[in-house]
Coordinates of C-alpha atoms in Angstrom, one line a residue:
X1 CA -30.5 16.8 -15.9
X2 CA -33.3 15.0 -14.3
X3 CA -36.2 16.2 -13.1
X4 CA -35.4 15.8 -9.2
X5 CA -31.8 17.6 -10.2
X6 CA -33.3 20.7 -12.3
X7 CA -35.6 21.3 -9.6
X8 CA -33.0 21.4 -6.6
X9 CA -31.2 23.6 -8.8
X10 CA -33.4 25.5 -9.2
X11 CA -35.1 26.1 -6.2
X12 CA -31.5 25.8 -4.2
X13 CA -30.0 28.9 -3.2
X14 CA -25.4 29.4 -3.3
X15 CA -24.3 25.9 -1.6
X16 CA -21.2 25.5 -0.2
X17 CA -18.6 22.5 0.1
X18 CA -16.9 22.1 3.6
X19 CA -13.5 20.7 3.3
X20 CA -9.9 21.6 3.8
X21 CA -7.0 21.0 1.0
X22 CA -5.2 18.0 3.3
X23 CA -8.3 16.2 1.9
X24 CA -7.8 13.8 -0.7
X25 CA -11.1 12.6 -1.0
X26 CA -12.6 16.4 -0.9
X27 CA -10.8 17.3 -3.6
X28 CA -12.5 15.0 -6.2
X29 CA -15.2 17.4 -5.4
X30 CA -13.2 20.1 -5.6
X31 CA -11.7 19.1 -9.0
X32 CA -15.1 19.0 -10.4
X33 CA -16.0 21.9 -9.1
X34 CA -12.7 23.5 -10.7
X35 CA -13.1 21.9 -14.2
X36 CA -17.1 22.9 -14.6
X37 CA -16.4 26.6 -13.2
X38 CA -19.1 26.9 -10.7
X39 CA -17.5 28.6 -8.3
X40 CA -19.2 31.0 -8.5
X41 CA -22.6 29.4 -7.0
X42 CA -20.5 27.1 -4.9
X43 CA -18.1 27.9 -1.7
X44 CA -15.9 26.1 -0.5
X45 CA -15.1 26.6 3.3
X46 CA -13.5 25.1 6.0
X47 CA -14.9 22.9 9.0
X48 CA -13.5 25.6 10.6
X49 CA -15.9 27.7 10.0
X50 CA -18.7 25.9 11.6
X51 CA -16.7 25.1 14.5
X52 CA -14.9 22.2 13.5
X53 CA -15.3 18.7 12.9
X54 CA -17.4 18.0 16.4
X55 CA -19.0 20.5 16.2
X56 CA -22.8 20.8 16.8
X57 CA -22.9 22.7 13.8
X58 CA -20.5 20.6 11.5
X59 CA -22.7 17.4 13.0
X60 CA -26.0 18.6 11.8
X61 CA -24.6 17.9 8.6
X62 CA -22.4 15.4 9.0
X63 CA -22.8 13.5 11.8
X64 CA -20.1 11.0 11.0
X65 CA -17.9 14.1 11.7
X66 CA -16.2 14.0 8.6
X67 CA -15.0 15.6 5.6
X68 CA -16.5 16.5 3.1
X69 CA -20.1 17.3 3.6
X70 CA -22.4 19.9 1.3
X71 CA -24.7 22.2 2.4
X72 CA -26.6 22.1 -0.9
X73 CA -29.1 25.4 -0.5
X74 CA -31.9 23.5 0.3
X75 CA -33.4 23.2 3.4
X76 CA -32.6 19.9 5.2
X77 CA -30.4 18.8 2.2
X78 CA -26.5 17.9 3.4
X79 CA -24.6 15.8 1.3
X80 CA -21.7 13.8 2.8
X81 CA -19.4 11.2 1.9
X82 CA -17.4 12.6 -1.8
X83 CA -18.3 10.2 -3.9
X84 CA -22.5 10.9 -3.1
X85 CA -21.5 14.8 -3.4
X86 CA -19.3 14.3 -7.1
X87 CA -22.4 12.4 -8.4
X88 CA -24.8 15.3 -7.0
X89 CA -22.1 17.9 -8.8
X90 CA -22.5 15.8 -12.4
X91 CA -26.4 15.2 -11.9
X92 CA -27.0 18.9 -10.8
X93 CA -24.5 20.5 -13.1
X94 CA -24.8 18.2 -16.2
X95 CA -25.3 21.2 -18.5
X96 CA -21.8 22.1 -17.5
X97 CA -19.1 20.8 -18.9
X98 CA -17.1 18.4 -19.2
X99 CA -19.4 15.5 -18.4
X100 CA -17.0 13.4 -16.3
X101 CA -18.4 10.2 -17.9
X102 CA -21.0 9.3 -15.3
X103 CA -21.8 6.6 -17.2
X104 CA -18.7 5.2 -18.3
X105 CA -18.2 1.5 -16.8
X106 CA -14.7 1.8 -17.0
X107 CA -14.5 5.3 -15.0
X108 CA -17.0 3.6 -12.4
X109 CA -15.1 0.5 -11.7
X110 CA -11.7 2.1 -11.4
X111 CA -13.6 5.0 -8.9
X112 CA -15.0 2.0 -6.6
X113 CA -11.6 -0.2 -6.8
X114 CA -10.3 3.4 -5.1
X115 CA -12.5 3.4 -3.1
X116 CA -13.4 0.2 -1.6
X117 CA -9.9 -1.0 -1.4
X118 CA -7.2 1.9 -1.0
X119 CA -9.1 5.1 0.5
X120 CA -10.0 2.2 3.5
X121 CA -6.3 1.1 4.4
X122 CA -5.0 4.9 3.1
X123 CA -4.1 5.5 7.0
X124 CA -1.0 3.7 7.0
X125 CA 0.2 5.9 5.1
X126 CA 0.3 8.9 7.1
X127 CA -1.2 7.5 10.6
X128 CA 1.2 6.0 13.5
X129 CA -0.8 3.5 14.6
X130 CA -2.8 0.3 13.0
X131 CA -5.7 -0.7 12.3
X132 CA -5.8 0.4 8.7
X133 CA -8.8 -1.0 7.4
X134 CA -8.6 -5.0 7.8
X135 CA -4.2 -4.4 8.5
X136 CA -2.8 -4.4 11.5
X137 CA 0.6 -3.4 10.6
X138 CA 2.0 -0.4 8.2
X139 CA 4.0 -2.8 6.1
X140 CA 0.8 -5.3 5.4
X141 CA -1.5 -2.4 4.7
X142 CA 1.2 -0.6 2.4
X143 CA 1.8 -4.2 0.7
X144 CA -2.0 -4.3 0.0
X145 CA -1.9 -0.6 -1.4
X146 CA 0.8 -1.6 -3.5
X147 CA -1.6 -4.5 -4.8
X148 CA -4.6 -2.3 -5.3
X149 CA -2.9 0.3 -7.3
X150 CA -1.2 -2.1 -9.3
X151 CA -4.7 -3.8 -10.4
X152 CA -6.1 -0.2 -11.4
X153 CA -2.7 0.5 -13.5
X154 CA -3.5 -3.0 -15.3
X155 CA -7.4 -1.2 -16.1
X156 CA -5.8 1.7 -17.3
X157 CA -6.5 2.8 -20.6
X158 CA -2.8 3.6 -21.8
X159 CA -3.9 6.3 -24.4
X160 CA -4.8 9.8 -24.5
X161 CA -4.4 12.2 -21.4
X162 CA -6.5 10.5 -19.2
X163 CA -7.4 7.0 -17.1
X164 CA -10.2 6.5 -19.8
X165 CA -8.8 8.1 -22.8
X166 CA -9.4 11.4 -24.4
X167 CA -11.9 12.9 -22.0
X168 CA -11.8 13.5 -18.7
X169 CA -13.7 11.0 -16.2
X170 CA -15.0 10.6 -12.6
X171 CA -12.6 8.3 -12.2
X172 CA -9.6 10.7 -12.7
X173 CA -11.6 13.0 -10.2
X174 CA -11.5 10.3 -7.4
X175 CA -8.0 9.1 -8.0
X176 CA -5.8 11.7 -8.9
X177 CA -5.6 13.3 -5.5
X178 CA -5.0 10.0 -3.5
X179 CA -2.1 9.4 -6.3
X180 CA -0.8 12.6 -4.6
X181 CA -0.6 10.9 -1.7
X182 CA 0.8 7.9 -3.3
X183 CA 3.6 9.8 -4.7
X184 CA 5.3 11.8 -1.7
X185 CA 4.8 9.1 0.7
X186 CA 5.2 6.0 -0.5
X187 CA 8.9 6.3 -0.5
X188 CA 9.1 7.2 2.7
X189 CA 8.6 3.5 3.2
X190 CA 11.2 2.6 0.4
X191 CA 8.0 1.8 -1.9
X192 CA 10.1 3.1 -5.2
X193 CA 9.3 3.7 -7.8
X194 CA 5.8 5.0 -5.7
X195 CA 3.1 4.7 -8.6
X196 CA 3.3 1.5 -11.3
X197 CA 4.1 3.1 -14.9
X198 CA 0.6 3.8 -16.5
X199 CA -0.3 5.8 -13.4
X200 CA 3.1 7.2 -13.3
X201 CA 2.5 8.5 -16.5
X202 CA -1.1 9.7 -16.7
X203 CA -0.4 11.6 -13.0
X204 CA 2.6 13.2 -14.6
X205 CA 1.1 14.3 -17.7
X206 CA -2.3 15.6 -16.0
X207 CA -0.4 17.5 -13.1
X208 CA 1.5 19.3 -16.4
X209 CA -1.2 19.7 -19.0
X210 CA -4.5 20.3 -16.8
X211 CA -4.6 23.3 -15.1
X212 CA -7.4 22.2 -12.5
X213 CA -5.5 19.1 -11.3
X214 CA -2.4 20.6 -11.3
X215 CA -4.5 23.2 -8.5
X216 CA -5.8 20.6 -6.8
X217 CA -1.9 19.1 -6.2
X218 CA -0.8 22.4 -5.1
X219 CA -3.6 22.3 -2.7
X220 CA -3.0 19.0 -1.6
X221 CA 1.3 19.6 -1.6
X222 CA 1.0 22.4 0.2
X223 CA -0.9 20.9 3.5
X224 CA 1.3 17.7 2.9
X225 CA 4.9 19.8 3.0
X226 CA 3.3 21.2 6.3
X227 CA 3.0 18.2 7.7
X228 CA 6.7 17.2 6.8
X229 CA 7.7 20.3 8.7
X230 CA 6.0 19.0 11.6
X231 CA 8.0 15.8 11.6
X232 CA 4.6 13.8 11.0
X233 CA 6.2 11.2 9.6
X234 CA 9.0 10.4 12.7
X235 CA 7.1 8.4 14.5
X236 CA 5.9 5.9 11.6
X237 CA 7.5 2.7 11.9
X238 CA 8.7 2.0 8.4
X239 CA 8.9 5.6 7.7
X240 CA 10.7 8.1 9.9
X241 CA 10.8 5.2 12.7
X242 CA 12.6 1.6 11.8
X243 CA 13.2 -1.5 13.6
X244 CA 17.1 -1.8 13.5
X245 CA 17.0 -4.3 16.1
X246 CA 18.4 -7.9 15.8
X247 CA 15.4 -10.3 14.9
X248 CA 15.1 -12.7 18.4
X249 CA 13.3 -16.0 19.3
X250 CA 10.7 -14.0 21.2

């Protein structure tokens, strides 16, 4: 731990994580959270809480008005954006373990593909209307997610239970929970089969060996099959909504 790290932990007192278990991008944090078993100096609470997202409250901490952010126990210390809070987790908890490779350049590339290039254009595939990231229809921006998960399945490492091999890594963290995504959506734009195979299998075998991602899917499932019941999906051209129409000249 460095020296900055030891002494926030130190000095901090409980902090607490606000997110809610829709969140994709939370739940790296969460994961780690989970898988170093500090939850018991950690909470995790809803935006709700504080009043919600636009809040005055919620925006003294965040105010890009998004999830996650981390009160971290110190005063004037709020963490947003979940990559900035799971490298705060690994710094600040390093004596905890596992490690999540922090310095593994593998882990880190296939974290910052995910997150430059599918968390932006992630929108199309639960959002009715464009732009989604640099896309201004659903079927270009779910092309190009098709692309970018396809380049991080040719990175994978195809051996041992996870992305990177034998031990757990940040980049399993970051991209498990968006493959949950990935997997109950996708075919709802006839994207089948929804993951390419070495992410089919490492999000298979995770979700039924490891305990703390298969939580963090249940988590995740369980706002998602919400939504379903809410019809979110009907008005989603290329989803619930398609274009049956004869092409014209105009």
């Amino acid at each position: 731990m460095s020296s900055n790290a030891a002494t926030l932990a130190a000095t901090a007192t409980k902090r607490t994580l606000y997110d809610m278990p829709v969140s994709n991008n939370g739940a790296r944090c969460r994961l780690i959270i989970y898988k170093k078993r500090i939850e018991d100096v950690i909470d995790i609470e809803q935006p709700s809480e504080l009043g919600g997202l636009k809040s005055e409250e919620y925006l003294k901490r965040n105010p890009q008005g998004k999830m996650p952010v981390m009160s971290c126990g110190v005063t004037g210390l709020e963490i947003a954006e979940s990559d900035t809070i799971a490298r705060y987790l690994l710094s600040t908890f390093s004596d905890k373990a596992p490690s999540f490779q922090p310095d593994n350049p593998l882990s880190n590339l296939l974290a910052r593909i995910h997150d430059t290039y599918v968390t932006t254009i992630q929108g199309c595939l639960y959002k009715p209307a464009p732009p989604f990231g640099a896309f201004g229809t659903h079927k270009d921006a779910i092309a190009e997610l098709v692309k970018q998960l396809q380049i991080i399945d040719d990175l994978v490492v195809d051996s041992g239970l996870y992305l990177c091999g034998e031990q757990v890594s940040l980049a399993d963290a970051t991209i498990f929970p968006t493959m949950v995504f990935a997997n109950f959506m996708l075919p709802k734009f006839d994207v089948t089969p929804p993951l390419p195979p070495k992410i089919a299998k490492w999000f298979k075998q995770v979700a039924e060996q490891d305990t703390d991602f298969a939580r963090v899917q249940q988590e995740i499932m369980g706002a998602l099959q919400a939504w379903e019941g809410n019809n979110r999906w009907d008005p989603l051209l290329g989803a619930g909504w398609r274009d049956t129409e004869p092409a014209t000249l105009f």
